Amino acid sequence: MNILLIGSGGREHALAWKLNQSPKCKKLFCAPGNAGIADVASCIDIAMDDTQNIIKFCKENDINFVVVGPEQPLVEGLASALRAENISVFGPNTDAAQLEGSKGFMKDFFARHNIPTAAYARFKSIDKAVAYIKEKGAPIVIKTDGLAAGKGVIIAMTEEEAIEAATNMLSGEAFGDAGMELVIEEFMEGEEISYFALADGETYLPLTSAQDHKRVGDGDTGLNTGGMGAYSPFHQMTDKLEQKILSRIIEPTVEGMKKDGTPFQGVLYAGLMIVNGEPRMIEYNIRFGDPECQPMMMRLKSDLVDLLLATDNGTLAEYKDKVKWSDEATLCVVMAANGYPGSYEKGTEIKNTEALNDMDGVKLFHAGTMRDNSKALVSSGGRVLGVVGIGDTIEQAQQVAYKGVDKIDWPDGFCRRDIGWRAIAAQKEKAA
Ligand code: AMP
Ligand code: GLY
């Protein structure tokens, strides 16, 4: 079949790489793609929010299946629009995409279906928000209702900080319309992990777990980012914990969405806090995680086209217990432009990436890259590259990944040097 992938990040490069390995994939296109994706797919110059031209391209190029990478086009209705044209698509319809598109919708959904999560309330009025903050005290978490590119969450350690954040958001000053409604919730302390399952509206298929590193600095310090590195699977994942996640969270989600008349088709990315061994929901995303998708695709042994297509066809049940993962660990280090997540330069040259092609157990995924007029590889975003290593243990995967990182000649970029540190420290302690 001919497949069109939507997106341009490291997640999409990892998906493109894996989709391209399927014997079912005849031609792979990507809109708009990046310099790395261009090695495995034909990149086309259509923006991800240009629904009309995406549909037109599908019709003219005999596209049988569209895989949507990022959340924004899904929340804006791309999957619904494609299904209305009888084009198969990986990703939820607009109403089901609200699970990520509106934190208020998500929290009300959790409450209705008894899914464990932080206690919360929703606010439009500054006075009521301030009163609630004063009643609950700090630490407390303030979130914009709408999408704010990962920046709409403030973990306030003091009441003053919380009141300031809520006031800035509700006045429209901080995030415009996306901040005009808030969710204020209980602060949860624990280990944060990402869990992924596919859903076809009726049933679900467990995938695997990963752990992201959201803060920009070593030791999980500094500003929040889109993710500076991730490994898979989570070091403390056990059958027991996975069963709890599936029975208390994933299953009631798939059933609840169906019962509410908004069946969910696509991938459920559960952002979880593990508190004393018990999983509690932080939030849902309705797409694969980035960077999590990169180490996950390195571990996946099954045909990705089959699995993603089954979410649209309603045939996921056929794959129960059949998804194969490598027993090895994989670990991704993100290389970002100096200054990220603040302001940074674009168009800086990156050299020697080809050195990674000959390395054992290393895979380079591109995120914000492009070719300039002289075909040199240059940066075009904040998160620019993902270097994934594979090994028997997380520590080995880490060593391999950093060997790859160290070959790359890019003075205008940086990375964290400690991706996987919690897992490696815990494994060392266990061995001692
Ligand atoms: P989000 O944009 O919802 O993913 O939130 C960003 C980050 O804030 C999450 O990855 C968590 O690390 C943190 N966070 C969000 N909600 C809570 C909470 N209720 N308690 C503690 N940390 C939270
Ligand atoms: N890794 C964080 C995200 O994909 O939202």
Coordinates of C-alpha atoms and ligand atoms in Angstrom, one line a residue:
M1 CA 0.0 0.0 0.0
N2 CA 0.9 3.7 -0.4
I3 CA 1.3 5.4 2.9
L4 CA 1.3 9.1 3.9
L5 CA 2.9 10.1 7.2
I6 CA 2.1 13.5 8.7
G7 CA 4.7 15.3 10.8
S8 CA 8.3 16.4 10.8
G9 CA 10.0 15.3 14.1
G10 CA 12.1 12.6 15.6
R11 CA 8.9 10.6 16.3
E12 CA 8.0 10.7 12.6
H13 CA 11.5 9.7 11.5
A14 CA 11.3 6.7 13.8
L15 CA 7.8 5.8 12.5
A16 CA 8.9 6.3 8.9
W17 CA 11.9 4.1 9.4
K18 CA 9.7 1.3 10.9
L19 CA 6.8 1.7 8.4
N20 CA 9.3 1.5 5.6
Q21 CA 10.5 -1.9 6.8
S22 CA 7.1 -3.5 6.3
P23 CA 6.6 -5.6 3.2
K24 CA 3.1 -4.0 2.9
C25 CA 4.6 -0.6 2.4
K26 CA 4.9 0.1 -1.3
K27 CA 5.5 3.9 -1.4
L28 CA 6.0 6.0 1.7
F29 CA 5.4 9.8 1.6
C30 CA 5.8 12.3 4.4
A31 CA 4.3 15.8 4.8
P32 CA 6.4 17.8 5.4
G33 CA 9.2 15.5 6.8
N34 CA 12.8 16.5 7.5
A35 CA 16.3 15.8 6.2
G36 CA 16.4 12.3 7.9
I37 CA 12.9 11.3 6.9
A38 CA 13.9 12.1 3.3
D39 CA 16.2 9.0 3.3
V40 CA 13.3 6.7 3.8
A41 CA 10.3 8.5 2.4
S42 CA 9.4 11.0 -0.3
C43 CA 8.9 14.3 1.5
I44 CA 6.2 16.6 0.1
D45 CA 5.7 20.2 0.8
I46 CA 2.3 20.2 2.4
A47 CA 1.8 21.7 5.9
M48 CA 0.3 19.3 8.6
D49 CA -2.7 21.6 9.1
D50 CA -3.5 21.9 5.4
T51 CA -6.3 19.3 5.4
Q52 CA -7.6 20.2 2.0
N53 CA -4.3 19.6 0.3
I54 CA -3.6 16.5 2.3
I55 CA -6.9 15.0 1.0
K56 CA -6.1 16.1 -2.5
F57 CA -2.7 14.5 -2.4
C58 CA -4.1 11.3 -1.1
K59 CA -6.6 11.1 -4.0
E60 CA -4.1 12.0 -6.6
N61 CA -1.4 9.6 -5.3
D62 CA -3.5 6.6 -4.5
I63 CA -2.8 6.8 -0.8
N64 CA -4.4 3.9 1.1
F65 CA -3.3 4.8 4.6
V66 CA -2.4 8.0 6.5
V67 CA -0.4 7.9 9.7
V68 CA -0.7 11.1 11.8
G69 CA 2.2 11.8 14.1
P70 CA 1.5 14.9 16.1
E71 CA -1.6 15.9 18.2
Q72 CA -2.4 19.3 16.6
P73 CA -3.8 18.1 13.3
L74 CA -5.8 15.4 15.2
V75 CA -7.3 17.9 17.6
E76 CA -8.1 20.1 14.6
G77 CA -9.9 17.3 12.8
L78 CA -7.6 15.7 10.2
A79 CA -8.5 12.1 11.0
S80 CA -12.2 12.8 10.9
A81 CA -11.8 14.6 7.6
L82 CA -9.9 11.7 6.1
R83 CA -12.4 9.1 7.4
A84 CA -15.2 11.1 5.8
E85 CA -13.4 10.6 2.5
N86 CA -13.0 6.9 3.1
I87 CA -9.3 7.1 3.6
S88 CA -7.9 4.8 6.3
V89 CA -6.1 6.7 9.0
F90 CA -4.1 6.1 12.2
G91 CA -5.3 8.6 14.8
P92 CA -8.5 9.5 16.7
N93 CA -11.5 11.5 15.4
T94 CA -11.9 15.1 16.5
D95 CA -14.2 14.4 19.4
A96 CA -12.0 11.5 20.8
A97 CA -8.9 13.8 20.3
Q98 CA -10.4 16.0 23.1
L99 CA -8.7 13.5 25.5
E100 CA -5.5 15.5 24.8
G101 CA -7.0 18.7 23.3
S102 CA -8.9 19.7 26.5
K103 CA -7.5 18.9 30.0
G104 CA -10.9 19.7 31.5
F105 CA -12.6 17.1 29.2
M106 CA -9.9 14.6 30.2
K107 CA -10.2 15.2 33.9
D108 CA -14.1 15.0 33.8
F109 CA -13.7 11.8 31.8
F110 CA -11.4 10.3 34.5
A111 CA -13.9 11.3 37.2
R112 CA -16.9 9.8 35.3
H113 CA -15.1 6.5 34.7
N114 CA -13.3 6.2 38.1
I115 CA -9.8 6.4 36.6
P116 CA -7.2 7.2 39.3
T117 CA -5.7 10.7 38.9
A118 CA -5.0 13.8 41.0
A119 CA -7.9 15.6 42.6
Y120 CA -8.9 18.7 40.6
A121 CA -11.3 21.6 39.8
R122 CA -11.9 23.7 36.7
F123 CA -12.0 27.5 36.6
K124 CA -12.8 30.4 34.4
S125 CA -12.9 33.0 37.1
I126 CA -9.7 34.4 38.7
D127 CA -11.4 35.0 42.0
K128 CA -12.6 31.4 42.3
A129 CA -9.3 30.1 41.2
V130 CA -7.5 32.2 43.8
A131 CA -9.9 31.1 46.6
Y132 CA -9.3 27.4 45.6
I133 CA -5.5 27.8 45.7
K134 CA -5.8 29.4 49.1
E135 CA -8.0 26.6 50.4
K136 CA -5.7 23.8 49.1
G137 CA -2.3 25.4 49.6
A138 CA 1.0 24.6 47.8
P139 CA 2.5 22.6 46.1
I140 CA -0.3 22.7 43.6
V141 CA -0.4 22.3 39.8
I142 CA -1.9 24.9 37.4
K143 CA -2.8 23.9 33.8
T144 CA -4.3 25.6 30.8
D145 CA -7.3 23.8 29.5
G146 CA -6.1 23.9 25.8
L147 CA -3.0 22.9 24.0
A148 CA 0.0 25.2 24.9
A149 CA 2.9 23.3 23.2
G150 CA 3.8 21.6 26.5
K151 CA 4.3 24.9 28.3
G152 CA 0.8 25.3 29.9
V153 CA 1.7 23.5 33.1
I154 CA 3.0 25.3 36.2
I155 CA 4.1 23.2 39.2
A156 CA 3.8 25.9 41.9
M157 CA 5.8 25.3 45.0
T158 CA 4.2 28.3 46.8
E159 CA 0.7 29.8 47.0
E160 CA 2.0 33.1 45.6
E161 CA 3.5 31.4 42.5
A162 CA 0.2 29.5 42.0
I163 CA -1.9 32.7 42.2
E164 CA 0.4 34.5 39.8
A165 CA 0.3 31.7 37.2
A166 CA -3.5 31.3 37.4
T167 CA -4.0 35.1 37.1
N168 CA -1.6 35.3 34.1
M169 CA -3.4 32.5 32.4
L170 CA -7.0 33.5 33.0
S171 CA -6.4 37.1 32.0
G172 CA -5.3 35.7 28.6
E173 CA -1.9 37.2 29.0
A174 CA 0.1 34.0 29.1
F175 CA -1.5 31.7 26.5
G176 CA -4.3 33.6 24.9
D177 CA -7.5 31.6 24.4
A178 CA -5.8 28.3 25.4
G179 CA -5.4 29.7 28.9
M180 CA -8.9 31.2 29.4
E181 CA -9.9 28.0 31.3
L182 CA -7.8 26.3 33.9
V183 CA -7.5 23.0 35.6
I184 CA -6.0 23.2 39.1
E185 CA -4.9 20.0 40.6
E186 CA -3.2 18.1 43.4
F187 CA 0.5 17.7 43.2
M188 CA 1.6 14.1 42.9
E189 CA 5.0 12.9 43.9
G190 CA 6.4 9.7 42.4
E191 CA 8.2 8.3 39.4
E192 CA 6.8 9.6 36.1
I193 CA 6.5 7.1 33.2
S194 CA 5.0 6.8 29.7
Y195 CA 2.8 3.8 28.8
F196 CA 1.4 3.1 25.4
A197 CA -1.5 1.0 24.1
L198 CA -3.3 0.9 20.8
A199 CA -7.1 1.1 20.6
D200 CA -9.5 0.4 17.8
G201 CA -12.7 1.8 19.4
E202 CA -13.7 -1.6 20.8
T203 CA -10.6 -3.2 22.2
Y204 CA -7.0 -2.3 23.2
L205 CA -3.6 -3.8 22.5
P206 CA -0.8 -3.2 25.1
L207 CA 2.4 -1.9 23.6
T208 CA 5.2 -1.0 26.0
S209 CA 6.6 1.6 28.5
A210 CA 9.3 4.2 28.4
Q211 CA 10.6 7.0 30.6
D212 CA 11.2 10.5 29.3
H213 CA 13.4 13.2 30.7
K214 CA 11.5 16.5 30.5
R215 CA 13.8 18.9 32.2
V216 CA 16.6 20.6 30.2
G217 CA 19.4 20.0 32.7
D218 CA 21.3 17.0 34.1
G219 CA 19.8 15.6 37.3
D220 CA 16.3 16.7 36.1
T221 CA 16.9 20.4 36.7
G222 CA 15.9 23.5 34.8
L223 CA 13.1 24.3 32.5
N224 CA 10.6 21.8 31.1
T225 CA 11.1 20.8 27.5
G226 CA 9.4 18.5 25.0
G227 CA 11.7 15.8 26.2
M228 CA 15.5 15.5 26.3
G229 CA 15.9 11.7 26.1
A230 CA 14.1 8.5 26.9
Y231 CA 14.7 4.8 27.4
S232 CA 12.4 1.8 27.0
P233 CA 11.2 -0.2 28.8
F234 CA 10.7 1.5 32.2
H235 CA 13.2 -0.1 34.6
Q236 CA 10.6 -0.9 37.3
M237 CA 7.9 -2.3 34.9
T238 CA 6.6 -5.6 36.2
D239 CA 3.7 -7.8 35.0
K240 CA 1.8 -6.7 38.1
L241 CA 2.3 -3.0 37.4
E242 CA 1.4 -3.4 33.8
Q243 CA -1.8 -5.3 34.7
K244 CA -2.8 -2.4 37.1
I245 CA -2.3 0.1 34.3
L246 CA -4.3 -2.0 31.8
S247 CA -7.2 -2.9 34.1
R248 CA -7.6 0.4 36.0
I249 CA -6.7 2.9 33.3
I250 CA -6.4 1.7 29.7
E251 CA -9.5 -0.7 29.7
P252 CA -11.9 1.8 31.4
T253 CA -10.6 4.5 29.0
V254 CA -11.4 2.4 25.9
E255 CA -14.8 1.3 27.3
G256 CA -15.6 4.8 28.6
M257 CA -14.9 6.5 25.3
K258 CA -17.1 3.9 23.5
K259 CA -19.9 4.4 26.0
D260 CA -19.7 8.2 25.7
G261 CA -20.1 7.9 22.0
T262 CA -16.6 8.9 21.1
P263 CA -14.8 5.6 20.5
F264 CA -11.0 6.0 20.5
Q265 CA -8.9 4.8 17.6
G266 CA -5.2 5.3 17.6
V267 CA -2.6 5.2 20.3
L268 CA -3.3 6.1 24.0
Y269 CA -0.1 7.6 25.5
A270 CA -0.7 7.5 29.3
G271 CA 1.5 9.9 31.2
L272 CA 1.5 8.2 34.6
M273 CA 2.8 8.9 38.1
I274 CA 3.8 5.7 39.9
V275 CA 3.0 6.6 43.6
N276 CA 4.0 3.8 46.0
G277 CA 3.7 1.2 43.2
E278 CA 0.2 2.4 42.2
P279 CA -0.3 4.1 38.8
R280 CA -2.2 7.4 38.7
M281 CA -2.9 9.4 35.5
I282 CA -1.2 12.7 34.9
E283 CA -2.6 13.1 31.4
Y284 CA -3.4 11.4 28.1
N285 CA -1.8 12.2 24.8
I286 CA -3.4 10.8 21.7
R287 CA -0.2 10.2 19.7
F288 CA 3.2 8.6 20.3
G289 CA 5.6 10.3 22.6
D290 CA 8.6 12.1 21.3
P291 CA 11.3 11.1 22.1
E292 CA 9.8 7.9 23.5
C293 CA 8.7 6.7 20.1
Q294 CA 12.4 6.5 19.0
P295 CA 13.6 3.9 21.5
M296 CA 10.3 2.1 21.2
M297 CA 10.5 1.7 17.5
M298 CA 14.1 0.3 17.9
R299 CA 12.6 -2.4 20.2
L300 CA 9.6 -3.3 18.0
K301 CA 9.9 -6.6 16.1
S302 CA 6.4 -6.7 14.7
D303 CA 5.1 -5.1 11.5
L304 CA 4.1 -1.6 12.4
V305 CA 1.8 -1.2 9.3
D306 CA -0.3 -4.2 10.5
L307 CA -0.7 -2.8 14.0
L308 CA -1.5 0.8 13.1
L309 CA -3.9 -0.3 10.3
A310 CA -5.8 -2.5 12.8
T311 CA -6.7 0.5 14.9
D312 CA -8.7 1.9 11.9
N313 CA -10.1 -1.5 10.7
G314 CA -11.2 -2.6 14.2
T315 CA -9.1 -5.8 14.0
L316 CA -6.7 -5.2 16.9
A317 CA -8.0 -8.3 18.8
E318 CA -6.3 -10.4 16.1
Y319 CA -2.9 -9.2 17.4
K320 CA -3.5 -9.9 21.2
D321 CA -0.3 -11.4 22.7
K322 CA 1.4 -11.3 19.2
V323 CA 3.3 -8.0 19.4
K324 CA 7.0 -8.8 19.6
W325 CA 9.6 -6.6 21.4
S326 CA 13.3 -7.0 21.7
D327 CA 14.3 -7.9 25.2
E328 CA 17.2 -5.5 25.0
A329 CA 17.0 -1.9 26.3
T330 CA 17.1 1.1 24.1
L331 CA 18.0 4.6 25.0
C332 CA 17.6 7.9 23.1
V333 CA 19.6 11.0 23.7
V334 CA 18.1 14.2 22.2
M335 CA 20.5 16.8 20.8
A336 CA 19.0 20.3 20.9
A337 CA 20.1 23.8 19.7
N338 CA 22.0 25.9 22.2
G339 CA 19.4 28.0 24.1
Y340 CA 16.5 25.5 23.8
P341 CA 13.8 25.6 25.3
G342 CA 14.4 29.4 25.2
S343 CA 15.3 31.2 22.0
Y344 CA 17.9 29.5 19.8
E345 CA 19.4 29.9 16.4
K346 CA 18.3 27.9 13.3
G347 CA 20.3 27.0 10.2
T348 CA 23.5 26.0 12.0
E349 CA 25.5 23.3 10.3
I350 CA 25.7 19.7 11.7
K351 CA 28.6 17.5 10.5
N352 CA 29.7 13.9 10.6
T353 CA 26.3 12.3 11.1
E354 CA 27.2 9.7 8.5
A355 CA 29.8 8.3 11.0
L356 CA 26.9 6.8 12.9
N357 CA 25.8 4.6 9.9
D358 CA 28.7 2.1 10.6
M359 CA 28.3 1.9 14.3
D360 CA 26.9 -1.2 15.9
G361 CA 23.6 -0.8 17.8
V362 CA 23.3 2.9 17.1
K363 CA 20.5 4.6 15.1
L364 CA 20.3 8.3 14.4
F365 CA 16.8 9.9 14.0
H366 CA 16.4 13.5 12.8
A367 CA 14.0 15.9 14.3
G368 CA 14.6 19.6 13.4
T369 CA 16.9 19.2 10.4
M370 CA 16.9 20.3 6.7
R371 CA 19.3 20.6 3.8
D372 CA 20.4 24.1 2.8
N373 CA 21.0 25.2 -0.8
S374 CA 24.4 23.5 -0.9
K375 CA 22.9 20.3 0.5
A376 CA 24.6 20.7 3.9
L377 CA 22.7 19.4 6.9
V378 CA 21.5 22.3 9.1
S379 CA 19.3 22.7 12.1
S380 CA 15.7 23.9 11.7
G381 CA 14.2 23.6 15.2
G382 CA 14.9 23.3 18.9
R383 CA 15.1 19.5 19.3
V384 CA 17.3 18.5 16.3
L385 CA 18.6 14.9 16.6
G386 CA 17.9 11.8 18.5
V387 CA 20.7 9.2 18.9
V388 CA 19.4 5.8 20.0
G389 CA 21.6 3.1 21.4
I390 CA 20.6 -0.6 22.1
G391 CA 22.2 -2.8 24.7
D392 CA 21.6 -5.7 27.1
T393 CA 21.0 -3.2 29.9
I394 CA 20.0 0.4 30.1
E395 CA 23.5 1.3 31.1
Q396 CA 24.9 -0.4 28.0
A397 CA 22.4 1.2 25.8
Q398 CA 23.4 4.6 27.4
Q399 CA 27.1 4.0 26.6
V400 CA 26.4 3.1 23.0
A401 CA 24.1 6.1 22.5
Y402 CA 26.7 8.6 23.9
K403 CA 29.4 7.0 21.7
G404 CA 27.1 8.0 18.8
V405 CA 26.5 11.5 20.2
D406 CA 30.2 12.1 20.6
K407 CA 30.8 11.5 16.9
I408 CA 28.5 14.3 15.9
D409 CA 30.2 17.6 15.1
W410 CA 27.7 20.3 16.0
P411 CA 29.1 23.2 18.1
D412 CA 25.7 24.9 18.2
G413 CA 24.0 22.0 19.9
F414 CA 24.0 20.3 23.3
C415 CA 22.5 17.3 25.1
R416 CA 22.0 16.0 28.6
R417 CA 24.8 13.6 29.7
D418 CA 22.7 11.6 32.1
I419 CA 19.7 10.1 30.2
G420 CA 18.6 7.0 32.1
W421 CA 20.3 8.0 35.3
R422 CA 17.4 7.0 37.7
A423 CA 17.2 3.6 36.1
I424 CA 20.9 3.0 36.1
A425 CA 21.3 4.1 39.7
A426 CA 18.5 1.8 40.8
Q427 CA 19.9 -1.1 38.8
K428 CA 23.4 -0.6 40.4
E429 CA 21.9 -0.4 43.8
K430 CA 20.0 -3.7 43.2
A431 CA 23.2 -5.4 42.0
A432 CA 25.2 -4.2 45.0
Ligands
AMP1 P1 1.8 18.0 31.1 O1 2.0 19.1 30.1 O2 0.4 17.8 31.5 O3 2.5 16.7 30.6 O4 2.6 18.3 32.4 C1 4.0 18.6 32.3 C2 4.7 17.9 33.4 O5 4.3 18.5 34.7 C3 4.4 16.5 33.6 O6 5.2 15.7 32.7 C4 4.7 16.2 35.0 O7 6.1 16.1 35.2 C5 4.3 17.5 35.7 N1 2.9 17.3 36.3 C6 1.8 17.6 35.7 N2 0.7 17.4 36.5 C7 1.3 17.0 37.7 C8 0.7 16.7 39.0 N3 -0.6 16.7 39.2 N4 1.6 16.4 40.0 C9 3.0 16.4 39.7 N5 3.5 16.7 38.6 C10 2.7 17.0 37.5
GLY2 N1 7.7 13.1 25.5 C1 6.7 14.0 25.8 C2 5.7 14.1 24.8 O1 5.7 13.5 23.8 O2 4.7 14.8 25.0

